[in-house]
Amino acid sequence: MTSPSADPTPEERIWQVVAEIPFGNVASYGQVAELAGLPRGARRVGRCLSRLPAGTRLPWHRVVNASGGISLPGSAGQRQRELLLDEGVAFDGDRVKLCCCRWSV
């Protein structure tokens, strides 16, 4: 007899959503929260992603703030921008052009 699998934790649901963001697209923290079943949980998404181990393969860099900005300070923010540019994500100044790069689910 097999035991039923446990429901995924909120963190696991966040990771699952982030893993689905396609190459060259971005999602906002709030969008990830909604898709993970955590309405109004944008800050929770940010905290969850901030705890990822170095070298993670999860595409954390595809998550930006609601206006398309990069919320990470300093070199981490620069690294996120570089990763997004490498994927062909378009910027207008220091914000992602959400009109053409936002993930449509």
Short mmCIF file of C-alpha atoms in Angstrom, two decimals, residues 1 12-13 16-17 19 23 25 28 31 33 36 41 51 55 65 69-70 75 83 86 91 97 100 102-104:
data_model
loop_
_atom_site.label_atom_id
_atom_site.label_comp_id
_atom_site.label_asym_id
_atom_site.label_seq_id
_atom_site.Cartn_x
_atom_site.Cartn_y
_atom_site.Cartn_z
CA MET A 1 0.00 0.00 0.00
CA GLU A 12 7.44 24.30 -3.26
CA ARG A 13 4.48 25.84 -5.10
CA GLN A 16 7.13 25.14 -9.30
CA VAL A 17 5.70 28.35 -10.74
CA ALA A 19 10.43 26.84 -12.87
CA PHE A 23 13.05 31.54 -21.38
CA ASN A 25 9.89 35.99 -20.25
CA SER A 28 6.15 39.69 -11.24
CA GLN A 31 1.95 37.03 -10.47
CA ALA A 33 2.20 34.40 -5.78
CA ALA A 36 1.11 29.52 -6.54
CA GLY A 41 1.88 36.96 -1.33
CA ARG A 51 16.77 31.93 0.40
CA GLY A 55 24.17 27.86 -7.87
CA ASN A 65 8.72 43.71 -9.43
CA GLY A 69 12.11 46.77 -12.16
CA ILE A 70 14.83 44.73 -10.58
CA SER A 75 25.83 43.23 -7.88
CA LEU A 83 20.91 37.05 -17.15
CA ASP A 86 21.28 37.08 -22.21
CA PHE A 91 14.57 46.82 -21.22
CA LYS A 97 9.44 46.06 -21.14
CA CYS A 100 6.49 42.29 -24.71
CA ARG A 102 5.59 39.44 -19.44
CA TRP A 103 4.70 35.77 -19.15
CA SER A 104 1.15 35.15 -20.32
#
